[in-house]
Amino acid sequence: MKELDPMVFLAVFQEIFGLFFWPLVAFVVLGLLAFLAILMRERSIDPRRLVWSELVGLGGGFVGIWFMMAITSSRIEDLGGPIDWLLATGIWAAGAVEATIAAYIVLYLLGFGHRTMAPLMR
């Protein structure tokens, strides 16, 4: 394997995630599109909404690790070498980022942020 083929990654991820792969891809893409739509509409990131979303994102990282352990029938004890820990860290980070984005979108839809702070600022 002297050259890097992106299709290999696609095949490996499809094998690992099974039926969950394409719904996860759709969730990530739709989440990013919704987040970009919110950014274009508001033209800024609301700091209060972002902080609460980041707190939710911390838990999302652990949900990502749990999800990995559940679908691969692995345990923490199975993490042996540095690449295993690097992969687990990457999965935690991906879960945290996507949970942060999803929480930001949900908080926006619930009206948390700019609109709730406006009466207090007057």
Short mmCIF file of C-alpha atoms in Angstrom, two decimals:
data_model
loop_
_atom_site.label_atom_id
_atom_site.label_comp_id
_atom_site.label_asym_id
_atom_site.label_seq_id
_atom_site.Cartn_x
_atom_site.Cartn_y
_atom_site.Cartn_z
CA MET A 1 0.00 0.00 0.00
CA LYS A 2 2.26 2.73 -1.30
CA GLU A 3 -0.44 5.27 -2.09
CA LEU A 4 -3.33 6.61 -0.06
CA ASP A 5 -6.73 5.86 -1.55
CA PRO A 6 -9.74 7.65 0.02
CA MET A 7 -12.02 4.84 -1.12
CA VAL A 8 -10.22 2.53 1.31
CA PHE A 9 -11.31 4.77 4.18
CA LEU A 10 -14.88 4.74 2.87
CA ALA A 11 -14.86 0.93 2.73
CA VAL A 12 -13.36 0.61 6.21
CA PHE A 13 -15.85 3.04 7.78
CA GLN A 14 -18.75 1.30 6.07
CA GLU A 15 -17.50 -2.02 7.42
CA ILE A 16 -17.10 -0.67 10.96
CA PHE A 17 -20.36 1.29 11.22
CA GLY A 18 -22.53 -0.96 9.08
CA LEU A 19 -26.03 0.44 8.69
CA PHE A 20 -25.16 3.43 10.90
CA PHE A 21 -22.62 4.87 8.43
CA TRP A 22 -24.82 6.74 5.97
CA PRO A 23 -27.25 8.09 8.61
CA LEU A 24 -24.22 9.41 10.54
CA VAL A 25 -22.86 11.05 7.40
CA ALA A 26 -26.27 12.60 6.71
CA PHE A 27 -26.50 13.84 10.34
CA VAL A 28 -23.07 15.49 10.10
CA VAL A 29 -23.72 17.10 6.71
CA LEU A 30 -27.18 18.38 7.66
CA GLY A 31 -25.83 19.66 10.97
CA LEU A 32 -23.06 21.59 9.26
CA LEU A 33 -25.47 23.05 6.70
CA ALA A 34 -27.89 24.13 9.43
CA PHE A 35 -25.04 25.67 11.44
CA LEU A 36 -23.83 27.60 8.39
CA ALA A 37 -27.39 28.79 7.72
CA ILE A 38 -27.62 30.09 11.31
CA LEU A 39 -24.27 31.85 10.96
CA MET A 40 -25.33 33.51 7.71
CA ARG A 41 -28.65 34.59 9.21
CA GLU A 42 -27.22 36.03 12.44
CA ARG A 43 -23.82 37.07 11.02
CA SER A 44 -22.14 36.13 14.30
CA ILE A 45 -21.84 33.42 16.91
CA ASP A 46 -23.84 34.04 20.07
CA PRO A 47 -21.41 33.62 23.01
CA ARG A 48 -24.01 32.39 25.53
CA ARG A 49 -25.36 29.81 23.13
CA LEU A 50 -21.83 28.71 22.26
CA VAL A 51 -20.79 28.18 25.90
CA TRP A 52 -23.85 26.05 26.64
CA SER A 53 -23.28 24.12 23.42
CA GLU A 54 -19.67 23.45 24.38
CA LEU A 55 -20.79 22.05 27.73
CA VAL A 56 -23.11 19.67 25.88
CA GLY A 57 -20.23 18.86 23.53
CA LEU A 58 -18.15 17.50 26.41
CA GLY A 59 -20.79 14.86 26.98
CA GLY A 60 -21.05 14.25 23.24
CA GLY A 61 -17.42 13.18 23.18
CA PHE A 62 -18.12 10.49 25.74
CA VAL A 63 -21.22 9.41 23.81
CA GLY A 64 -18.96 9.03 20.76
CA ILE A 65 -16.60 6.78 22.73
CA TRP A 66 -19.54 4.76 24.07
CA PHE A 67 -20.95 4.43 20.55
CA MET A 68 -17.57 3.20 19.26
CA MET A 69 -17.34 0.66 22.06
CA ALA A 70 -20.92 -0.51 21.48
CA ILE A 71 -20.73 -1.06 17.73
CA THR A 72 -17.26 -2.61 17.71
CA SER A 73 -17.73 -4.82 20.81
CA SER A 74 -14.56 -3.32 22.28
CA ARG A 75 -13.57 -2.38 25.80
CA ILE A 76 -11.23 0.27 27.17
CA GLU A 77 -8.82 -2.52 28.05
CA ASP A 78 -8.51 -3.34 24.33
CA LEU A 79 -6.80 0.00 23.63
CA GLY A 80 -3.18 -1.02 23.44
CA GLY A 81 -0.87 0.99 21.25
CA PRO A 82 -0.56 4.69 20.59
CA ILE A 83 -2.62 4.50 17.40
CA ASP A 84 -5.53 3.04 19.37
CA TRP A 85 -5.41 5.93 21.81
CA LEU A 86 -5.05 8.41 18.95
CA LEU A 87 -8.10 6.95 17.23
CA ALA A 88 -10.10 7.01 20.47
CA THR A 89 -9.11 10.66 21.00
CA GLY A 90 -10.19 11.46 17.44
CA ILE A 91 -13.53 9.76 17.98
CA TRP A 92 -14.02 11.69 21.23
CA ALA A 93 -13.19 14.95 19.43
CA ALA A 94 -15.55 14.19 16.54
CA GLY A 95 -18.38 13.37 18.96
CA ALA A 96 -17.70 16.55 20.92
CA VAL A 97 -17.66 18.79 17.84
CA GLU A 98 -20.83 17.33 16.35
CA ALA A 99 -22.66 17.46 19.71
CA THR A 100 -21.60 21.10 20.09
CA ILE A 101 -22.95 21.94 16.64
CA ALA A 102 -26.19 20.01 17.25
CA ALA A 103 -26.70 21.71 20.63
CA TYR A 104 -26.06 25.14 19.09
CA ILE A 105 -28.72 24.44 16.46
CA VAL A 106 -31.24 23.19 19.04
CA LEU A 107 -30.62 26.19 21.30
CA TYR A 108 -31.11 28.49 18.30
CA LEU A 109 -34.38 26.78 17.43
CA LEU A 110 -35.54 27.12 21.04
CA GLY A 111 -34.83 30.86 20.92
CA PHE A 112 -31.97 30.82 23.44
CA GLY A 113 -29.44 33.60 23.04
CA HIS A 114 -29.79 36.97 21.33
CA ARG A 115 -33.54 37.23 21.55
CA THR A 116 -33.69 36.24 25.22
CA MET A 117 -30.94 38.69 26.17
CA ALA A 118 -32.38 41.70 24.31
CA PRO A 119 -34.85 42.80 27.04
CA LEU A 120 -32.11 42.62 29.69
CA MET A 121 -29.79 44.86 27.67
CA ARG A 122 -32.23 47.82 27.52
#
